[in-house]
DNA sequence: TAAAATATTTAGACATCTCTAATTTTAAAA
DNA sequence: TTTTAAAATTAGAGATGTCTAAATATTTTA
């Protein structure tokens, strides 16, 4: 009798871990923030950096990080910073997948511009429905990138890491295609729109000023001088 | 100088009241529940009825109703039940508008069935973006009804109240078109699907049993016997 | 390496929304 | 119309997620 009971328990545990895991809005946002800040896979994210990203206080971060650690979503040792665990990383990637799919929907179907989508997608990414996301993915014809050029993880959390370079790292004479932006703030995106700089366009470094790093670039038919504030936020595929 | 200051203040106040009013998830759900329970415009909704609808306790309802009253969303006198104020009604209608538009989206664009949409729409209805809803409305080509036949309020909160009758109120020989369902539970909707009963179909009362109210109905090519559990949840337009 | 500066954590408190266990008010029954 | 039953409210407390202020660790600098 107790043998059967144990087997049923194991199945229930499996089902819950695969489909019923629910996290609060705040927990999901923390996981996403840790993912974005964790550039080097083994470098912990500091409490202050997380507080800055989450627009909150360090003490609040400590509390939440403990909670996430209790749920095995992060690895945390006092004063040592925090890392995503494997399950934390999977969860973060699913939230990012939802965020980016909704961004594609907003731009392609609802006529949003690429500087308007982030705020709304921040809310839509927390809607809980496996079917909603798989059907949305199908409806959008399985897009590989969001409107800013960022890759969209698939249902398994896998995504292509593009070999891309910052425009600011290119030398005079080099050229490539604009494949992404690092800064996705409305201010920067509107600047790009105003100057007709868009994903997919060809950019060549005509001249580079040693003093301040500013560049004269040829973007399709247009010649333009841009500062490092701009070139350090544009990704190029050579 | 102070005259200008006053004018600016007035404008800001107007803008906030028109576009920036934010309510919590819980507040929005209470307003919606009160709207649905308030069948007679001047009959107050009782605390217990609200508690039942909200799946919570009467004491929690009393607390929340006081809060809504402080915000002038409801009219509330102790022990006398609660009504929606004009602004509470407007807010409730906007949430219902969003809910029903999302249901149309889910069925028409993402291949959801009419028994699957409610749960997801309950989450989507709380996303805050004027543009999102107006663009979604446009994308769906300004639908007038949701997948269950319920009317969708427009941006001003206006909607058509159809002259519809319960099938159970029809007499032998009367016929009409199926224009809506009262019970939108997955169980009932799946029963309808299984028996090929759908919106838009013509139904005629071939025979009505006096004893239990059950009916023999002709629905297009099909002849079917149905209980009052069914007939009391189907709306007909004669 | 000791003092100073910075980063992080702890302690205690607050707001929101919920609950249980009384208490009070209203409605129904005798 | 008094008693009883039902409905609604208040009081006090718990969970979550936040904050400020104080205490403790770590890192930097002299």
PDB file of N, CA and C in Angstrom, chain B residues 17-89:
ATOM      1  N   UNK B  17      -7.593  61.842 -14.492  1.00  0.00           N
ATOM      2  CA  UNK B  17      -8.867  61.175 -14.291  1.00  0.00           C
ATOM      3  C   UNK B  17      -9.318  60.443 -15.548  1.00  0.00           C
ATOM      4  N   UNK B  18      -8.808  60.888 -16.688  1.00  0.00           N
ATOM      5  CA  UNK B  18      -9.273  60.282 -17.929  1.00  0.00           C
ATOM      6  C   UNK B  18      -8.379  59.111 -18.365  1.00  0.00           C
ATOM      7  N   UNK B  19      -7.097  59.197 -18.090  1.00  0.00           N
ATOM      8  CA  UNK B  19      -6.197  58.187 -18.648  1.00  0.00           C
ATOM      9  C   UNK B  19      -5.314  57.473 -17.631  1.00  0.00           C
ATOM     10  N   UNK B  20      -5.092  58.084 -16.467  1.00  0.00           N
ATOM     11  CA  UNK B  20      -4.087  57.503 -15.599  1.00  0.00           C
ATOM     12  C   UNK B  20      -4.659  56.801 -14.367  1.00  0.00           C
ATOM     13  N   UNK B  21      -5.962  56.652 -14.342  1.00  0.00           N
ATOM     14  CA  UNK B  21      -6.556  56.009 -13.181  1.00  0.00           C
ATOM     15  C   UNK B  21      -6.182  54.536 -13.169  1.00  0.00           C
ATOM     16  N   UNK B  22      -5.529  54.140 -12.137  1.00  0.00           N
ATOM     17  CA  UNK B  22      -5.063  52.767 -12.022  1.00  0.00           C
ATOM     18  C   UNK B  22      -5.735  52.119 -10.828  1.00  0.00           C
ATOM     19  N   UNK B  23      -6.237  50.934 -11.021  1.00  0.00           N
ATOM     20  CA  UNK B  23      -6.805  50.195  -9.899  1.00  0.00           C
ATOM     21  C   UNK B  23      -6.076  48.874  -9.762  1.00  0.00           C
ATOM     22  N   UNK B  24      -6.091  48.342  -8.534  1.00  0.00           N
ATOM     23  CA  UNK B  24      -5.409  47.068  -8.320  1.00  0.00           C
ATOM     24  C   UNK B  24      -6.228  45.946  -8.955  1.00  0.00           C
ATOM     25  N   UNK B  25      -5.545  44.825  -9.156  1.00  0.00           N
ATOM     26  CA  UNK B  25      -6.180  43.627  -9.688  1.00  0.00           C
ATOM     27  C   UNK B  25      -7.443  43.307  -8.909  1.00  0.00           C
ATOM     28  N   UNK B  26      -7.320  43.351  -7.591  1.00  0.00           N
ATOM     29  CA  UNK B  26      -8.427  42.998  -6.717  1.00  0.00           C
ATOM     30  C   UNK B  26      -9.586  43.990  -6.867  1.00  0.00           C
ATOM     31  N   UNK B  27      -9.258  45.262  -6.903  1.00  0.00           N
ATOM     32  CA  UNK B  27     -10.296  46.276  -7.072  1.00  0.00           C
ATOM     33  C   UNK B  27     -11.046  46.069  -8.395  1.00  0.00           C
ATOM     34  N   UNK B  28     -10.308  45.825  -9.466  1.00  0.00           N
ATOM     35  CA  UNK B  28     -10.944  45.625 -10.768  1.00  0.00           C
ATOM     36  C   UNK B  28     -11.865  44.413 -10.753  1.00  0.00           C
ATOM     37  N   UNK B  29     -11.408  43.336 -10.103  1.00  0.00           N
ATOM     38  CA  UNK B  29     -12.237  42.134 -10.057  1.00  0.00           C
ATOM     39  C   UNK B  29     -13.506  42.342  -9.226  1.00  0.00           C
ATOM     40  N   UNK B  30     -13.406  43.112  -8.165  1.00  0.00           N
ATOM     41  CA  UNK B  30     -14.601  43.432  -7.377  1.00  0.00           C
ATOM     42  C   UNK B  30     -15.597  44.244  -8.213  1.00  0.00           C
ATOM     43  N   UNK B  31     -15.109  45.242  -8.932  1.00  0.00           N
ATOM     44  CA  UNK B  31     -16.011  46.071  -9.741  1.00  0.00           C
ATOM     45  C   UNK B  31     -16.746  45.228 -10.775  1.00  0.00           C
ATOM     46  N   UNK B  32     -16.009  44.341 -11.402  1.00  0.00           N
ATOM     47  CA  UNK B  32     -16.592  43.462 -12.412  1.00  0.00           C
ATOM     48  C   UNK B  32     -17.666  42.569 -11.772  1.00  0.00           C
ATOM     49  N   UNK B  33     -17.334  42.006 -10.613  1.00  0.00           N
ATOM     50  CA  UNK B  33     -18.281  41.122  -9.926  1.00  0.00           C
ATOM     51  C   UNK B  33     -19.549  41.874  -9.539  1.00  0.00           C
ATOM     52  N   UNK B  34     -19.396  43.096  -9.026  1.00  0.00           N
ATOM     53  CA  UNK B  34     -20.571  43.882  -8.651  1.00  0.00           C
ATOM     54  C   UNK B  34     -21.422  44.158  -9.897  1.00  0.00           C
ATOM     55  N   UNK B  35     -20.752  44.492 -11.003  1.00  0.00           N
ATOM     56  CA  UNK B  35     -21.494  44.746 -12.246  1.00  0.00           C
ATOM     57  C   UNK B  35     -22.318  43.523 -12.639  1.00  0.00           C
ATOM     58  N   UNK B  36     -21.695  42.362 -12.597  1.00  0.00           N
ATOM     59  CA  UNK B  36     -22.399  41.154 -13.025  1.00  0.00           C
ATOM     60  C   UNK B  36     -23.555  40.791 -12.099  1.00  0.00           C
ATOM     61  N   UNK B  37     -23.395  41.094 -10.801  1.00  0.00           N
ATOM     62  CA  UNK B  37     -24.450  40.746  -9.838  1.00  0.00           C
ATOM     63  C   UNK B  37     -25.572  41.774  -9.794  1.00  0.00           C
ATOM     64  N   UNK B  38     -25.256  42.983 -10.258  1.00  0.00           N
ATOM     65  CA  UNK B  38     -26.239  44.062 -10.167  1.00  0.00           C
ATOM     66  C   UNK B  38     -27.212  44.004 -11.347  1.00  0.00           C
ATOM     67  N   UNK B  39     -28.151  43.051 -11.274  1.00  0.00           N
ATOM     68  CA  UNK B  39     -29.070  42.882 -12.404  1.00  0.00           C
ATOM     69  C   UNK B  39     -30.062  44.034 -12.486  1.00  0.00           C
ATOM     70  N   UNK B  40     -30.642  44.406 -11.353  1.00  0.00           N
ATOM     71  CA  UNK B  40     -31.535  45.555 -11.334  1.00  0.00           C
ATOM     72  C   UNK B  40     -30.712  46.789 -10.971  1.00  0.00           C
ATOM     73  N   UNK B  41     -30.775  47.837 -11.788  1.00  0.00           N
ATOM     74  CA  UNK B  41     -29.868  48.985 -11.621  1.00  0.00           C
ATOM     75  C   UNK B  41     -29.879  49.598 -10.225  1.00  0.00           C
ATOM     76  N   UNK B  42     -31.013  49.510  -9.520  1.00  0.00           N
ATOM     77  CA  UNK B  42     -31.057  50.169  -8.214  1.00  0.00           C
ATOM     78  C   UNK B  42     -31.083  49.192  -7.030  1.00  0.00           C
ATOM     79  N   UNK B  43     -30.875  47.910  -7.321  1.00  0.00           N
ATOM     80  CA  UNK B  43     -30.852  46.927  -6.237  1.00  0.00           C
ATOM     81  C   UNK B  43     -29.414  46.702  -5.790  1.00  0.00           C
ATOM     82  N   UNK B  44     -29.149  46.946  -4.512  1.00  0.00           N
ATOM     83  CA  UNK B  44     -27.801  46.765  -3.993  1.00  0.00           C
ATOM     84  C   UNK B  44     -27.375  45.307  -4.032  1.00  0.00           C
ATOM     85  N   UNK B  45     -26.071  45.096  -4.157  1.00  0.00           N
ATOM     86  CA  UNK B  45     -25.526  43.746  -4.130  1.00  0.00           C
ATOM     87  C   UNK B  45     -25.156  43.421  -2.686  1.00  0.00           C
ATOM     88  N   UNK B  46     -25.568  42.257  -2.190  1.00  0.00           N
ATOM     89  CA  UNK B  46     -25.309  41.910  -0.798  1.00  0.00           C
ATOM     90  C   UNK B  46     -23.875  41.434  -0.594  1.00  0.00           C
ATOM     91  N   UNK B  47     -23.400  41.636   0.616  1.00  0.00           N
ATOM     92  CA  UNK B  47     -22.037  41.238   0.975  1.00  0.00           C
ATOM     93  C   UNK B  47     -21.804  39.744   0.736  1.00  0.00           C
ATOM     94  N   UNK B  48     -22.768  38.939   1.155  1.00  0.00           N
ATOM     95  CA  UNK B  48     -22.610  37.493   0.975  1.00  0.00           C
ATOM     96  C   UNK B  48     -22.584  37.084  -0.482  1.00  0.00           C
ATOM     97  N   UNK B  49     -23.430  37.708  -1.303  1.00  0.00           N
ATOM     98  CA  UNK B  49     -23.436  37.384  -2.733  1.00  0.00           C
ATOM     99  C   UNK B  49     -22.084  37.719  -3.357  1.00  0.00           C
ATOM    100  N   UNK B  50     -21.536  38.858  -2.965  1.00  0.00           N
ATOM    101  CA  UNK B  50     -20.229  39.261  -3.488  1.00  0.00           C
ATOM    102  C   UNK B  50     -19.136  38.290  -3.021  1.00  0.00           C
ATOM    103  N   UNK B  51     -19.235  37.883  -1.764  1.00  0.00           N
ATOM    104  CA  UNK B  51     -18.244  36.950  -1.219  1.00  0.00           C
ATOM    105  C   UNK B  51     -18.277  35.638  -2.010  1.00  0.00           C
ATOM    106  N   UNK B  52     -19.485  35.168  -2.285  1.00  0.00           N
ATOM    107  CA  UNK B  52     -19.652  33.942  -3.076  1.00  0.00           C
ATOM    108  C   UNK B  52     -19.026  34.098  -4.467  1.00  0.00           C
ATOM    109  N   UNK B  53     -19.370  35.200  -5.123  1.00  0.00           N
ATOM    110  CA  UNK B  53     -18.858  35.472  -6.486  1.00  0.00           C
ATOM    111  C   UNK B  53     -17.331  35.587  -6.498  1.00  0.00           C
ATOM    112  N   UNK B  54     -16.792  36.225  -5.460  1.00  0.00           N
ATOM    113  CA  UNK B  54     -15.345  36.460  -5.410  1.00  0.00           C
ATOM    114  C   UNK B  54     -14.590  35.311  -4.755  1.00  0.00           C
ATOM    115  N   UNK B  55     -15.284  34.276  -4.330  1.00  0.00           N
ATOM    116  CA  UNK B  55     -14.642  33.141  -3.666  1.00  0.00           C
ATOM    117  C   UNK B  55     -13.820  33.595  -2.466  1.00  0.00           C
ATOM    118  N   UNK B  56     -14.445  34.425  -1.641  1.00  0.00           N
ATOM    119  CA  UNK B  56     -13.734  34.919  -0.463  1.00  0.00           C
ATOM    120  C   UNK B  56     -14.725  35.032   0.702  1.00  0.00           C
ATOM    121  N   UNK B  57     -14.315  35.629   1.804  1.00  0.00           N
ATOM    122  CA  UNK B  57     -15.160  35.723   2.983  1.00  0.00           C
ATOM    123  C   UNK B  57     -15.865  37.087   3.056  1.00  0.00           C
ATOM    124  N   UNK B  58     -16.993  37.095   3.732  1.00  0.00           N
ATOM    125  CA  UNK B  58     -17.778  38.320   3.843  1.00  0.00           C
ATOM    126  C   UNK B  58     -16.960  39.458   4.465  1.00  0.00           C
ATOM    127  N   UNK B  59     -16.128  39.122   5.427  1.00  0.00           N
ATOM    128  CA  UNK B  59     -15.353  40.182   6.093  1.00  0.00           C
ATOM    129  C   UNK B  59     -14.376  40.844   5.120  1.00  0.00           C
ATOM    130  N   UNK B  60     -13.812  40.049   4.225  1.00  0.00           N
ATOM    131  CA  UNK B  60     -12.902  40.617   3.220  1.00  0.00           C
ATOM    132  C   UNK B  60     -13.682  41.546   2.289  1.00  0.00           C
ATOM    133  N   UNK B  61     -14.897  41.139   1.969  1.00  0.00           N
ATOM    134  CA  UNK B  61     -15.735  41.953   1.083  1.00  0.00           C
ATOM    135  C   UNK B  61     -16.022  43.305   1.732  1.00  0.00           C
ATOM    136  N   UNK B  62     -16.397  43.282   2.996  1.00  0.00           N
ATOM    137  CA  UNK B  62     -16.681  44.541   3.695  1.00  0.00           C
ATOM    138  C   UNK B  62     -15.489  45.489   3.619  1.00  0.00           C
ATOM    139  N   UNK B  63     -14.297  44.954   3.880  1.00  0.00           N
ATOM    140  CA  UNK B  63     -13.080  45.782   3.803  1.00  0.00           C
ATOM    141  C   UNK B  63     -12.922  46.403   2.422  1.00  0.00           C
ATOM    142  N   UNK B  64     -13.016  45.572   1.397  1.00  0.00           N
ATOM    143  CA  UNK B  64     -12.776  46.064   0.043  1.00  0.00           C
ATOM    144  C   UNK B  64     -13.844  47.052  -0.391  1.00  0.00           C
ATOM    145  N   UNK B  65     -15.070  46.781  -0.033  1.00  0.00           N
ATOM    146  CA  UNK B  65     -16.169  47.661  -0.411  1.00  0.00           C
ATOM    147  C   UNK B  65     -15.977  49.053   0.208  1.00  0.00           C
ATOM    148  N   UNK B  66     -15.479  49.088   1.416  1.00  0.00           N
ATOM    149  CA  UNK B  66     -15.168  50.382   2.041  1.00  0.00           C
ATOM    150  C   UNK B  66     -14.111  51.125   1.235  1.00  0.00           C
ATOM    151  N   UNK B  67     -13.111  50.385   0.790  1.00  0.00           N
ATOM    152  CA  UNK B  67     -12.028  50.991   0.017  1.00  0.00           C
ATOM    153  C   UNK B  67     -12.563  51.547  -1.304  1.00  0.00           C
ATOM    154  N   UNK B  68     -13.392  50.758  -1.971  1.00  0.00           N
ATOM    155  CA  UNK B  68     -13.971  51.206  -3.238  1.00  0.00           C
ATOM    156  C   UNK B  68     -14.873  52.425  -3.017  1.00  0.00           C
ATOM    157  N   UNK B  69     -15.534  52.440  -1.881  1.00  0.00           N
ATOM    158  CA  UNK B  69     -16.404  53.563  -1.556  1.00  0.00           C
ATOM    159  C   UNK B  69     -15.577  54.836  -1.342  1.00  0.00           C
ATOM    160  N   UNK B  70     -14.429  54.694  -0.666  1.00  0.00           N
ATOM    161  CA  UNK B  70     -13.528  55.839  -0.464  1.00  0.00           C
ATOM    162  C   UNK B  70     -13.063  56.411  -1.793  1.00  0.00           C
ATOM    163  N   UNK B  71     -12.945  55.557  -2.798  1.00  0.00           N
ATOM    164  CA  UNK B  71     -12.498  56.008  -4.124  1.00  0.00           C
ATOM    165  C   UNK B  71     -13.669  56.385  -5.019  1.00  0.00           C
ATOM    166  N   UNK B  72     -14.863  56.430  -4.441  1.00  0.00           N
ATOM    167  CA  UNK B  72     -16.069  56.813  -5.183  1.00  0.00           C
ATOM    168  C   UNK B  72     -16.393  55.911  -6.365  1.00  0.00           C
ATOM    169  N   UNK B  73     -16.009  54.651  -6.255  1.00  0.00           N
ATOM    170  CA  UNK B  73     -16.333  53.707  -7.327  1.00  0.00           C
ATOM    171  C   UNK B  73     -17.652  52.997  -7.046  1.00  0.00           C
ATOM    172  N   UNK B  74     -18.030  52.971  -5.754  1.00  0.00           N
ATOM    173  CA  UNK B  74     -19.309  52.350  -5.394  1.00  0.00           C
ATOM    174  C   UNK B  74     -20.024  53.230  -4.380  1.00  0.00           C
ATOM    175  N   UNK B  75     -21.313  52.990  -4.256  1.00  0.00           N
ATOM    176  CA  UNK B  75     -22.103  53.657  -3.238  1.00  0.00           C
ATOM    177  C   UNK B  75     -22.448  52.597  -2.200  1.00  0.00           C
ATOM    178  N   UNK B  76     -22.080  52.895  -0.971  1.00  0.00           N
ATOM    179  CA  UNK B  76     -22.173  51.867   0.061  1.00  0.00           C
ATOM    180  C   UNK B  76     -22.658  52.459   1.372  1.00  0.00           C
ATOM    181  N   UNK B  77     -23.721  51.865   1.919  1.00  0.00           N
ATOM    182  CA  UNK B  77     -24.140  52.196   3.290  1.00  0.00           C
ATOM    183  C   UNK B  77     -24.162  50.892   4.068  1.00  0.00           C
ATOM    184  N   UNK B  78     -23.569  50.923   5.232  1.00  0.00           N
ATOM    185  CA  UNK B  78     -23.464  49.726   6.074  1.00  0.00           C
ATOM    186  C   UNK B  78     -24.767  48.946   6.127  1.00  0.00           C
ATOM    187  N   UNK B  79     -24.665  47.680   5.957  1.00  0.00           N
ATOM    188  CA  UNK B  79     -25.799  46.736   6.044  1.00  0.00           C
ATOM    189  C   UNK B  79     -26.800  46.902   4.904  1.00  0.00           C
ATOM    190  N   UNK B  80     -26.525  47.838   3.960  1.00  0.00           N
ATOM    191  CA  UNK B  80     -27.505  48.132   2.915  1.00  0.00           C
ATOM    192  C   UNK B  80     -27.105  47.622   1.532  1.00  0.00           C
ATOM    193  N   UNK B  81     -25.998  46.887   1.447  1.00  0.00           N
ATOM    194  CA  UNK B  81     -25.552  46.434   0.130  1.00  0.00           C
ATOM    195  C   UNK B  81     -24.799  47.523  -0.603  1.00  0.00           C
ATOM    196  N   UNK B  82     -24.283  47.199  -1.785  1.00  0.00           N
ATOM    197  CA  UNK B  82     -23.415  48.106  -2.529  1.00  0.00           C
ATOM    198  C   UNK B  82     -23.880  48.251  -3.978  1.00  0.00           C
ATOM    199  N   UNK B  83     -23.784  49.472  -4.522  1.00  0.00           N
ATOM    200  CA  UNK B  83     -24.091  49.751  -5.931  1.00  0.00           C
ATOM    201  C   UNK B  83     -22.857  50.300  -6.608  1.00  0.00           C
ATOM    202  N   UNK B  84     -22.771  50.157  -7.917  1.00  0.00           N
ATOM    203  CA  UNK B  84     -21.714  50.839  -8.659  1.00  0.00           C
ATOM    204  C   UNK B  84     -22.084  52.302  -8.811  1.00  0.00           C
ATOM    205  N   UNK B  85     -21.130  53.194  -8.630  1.00  0.00           N
ATOM    206  CA  UNK B  85     -21.340  54.605  -8.975  1.00  0.00           C
ATOM    207  C   UNK B  85     -21.179  54.725 -10.490  1.00  0.00           C
ATOM    208  N   UNK B  86     -21.404  55.916 -11.010  1.00  0.00           N
ATOM    209  CA  UNK B  86     -21.247  56.094 -12.451  1.00  0.00           C
ATOM    210  C   UNK B  86     -19.813  55.767 -12.871  1.00  0.00           C
ATOM    211  N   UNK B  87     -18.840  56.251 -12.090  1.00  0.00           N
ATOM    212  CA  UNK B  87     -17.450  56.002 -12.493  1.00  0.00           C
ATOM    213  C   UNK B  87     -17.072  54.532 -12.274  1.00  0.00           C
ATOM    214  N   UNK B  88     -17.663  53.887 -11.268  1.00  0.00           N
ATOM    215  CA  UNK B  88     -17.434  52.463 -11.073  1.00  0.00           C
ATOM    216  C   UNK B  88     -17.989  51.651 -12.228  1.00  0.00           C
ATOM    217  N   UNK B  89     -19.162  52.069 -12.710  1.00  0.00           N
ATOM    218  CA  UNK B  89     -19.780  51.369 -13.832  1.00  0.00           C
ATOM    219  C   UNK B  89     -18.937  51.514 -15.106  1.00  0.00           C
TER     220      UNK B  89
END
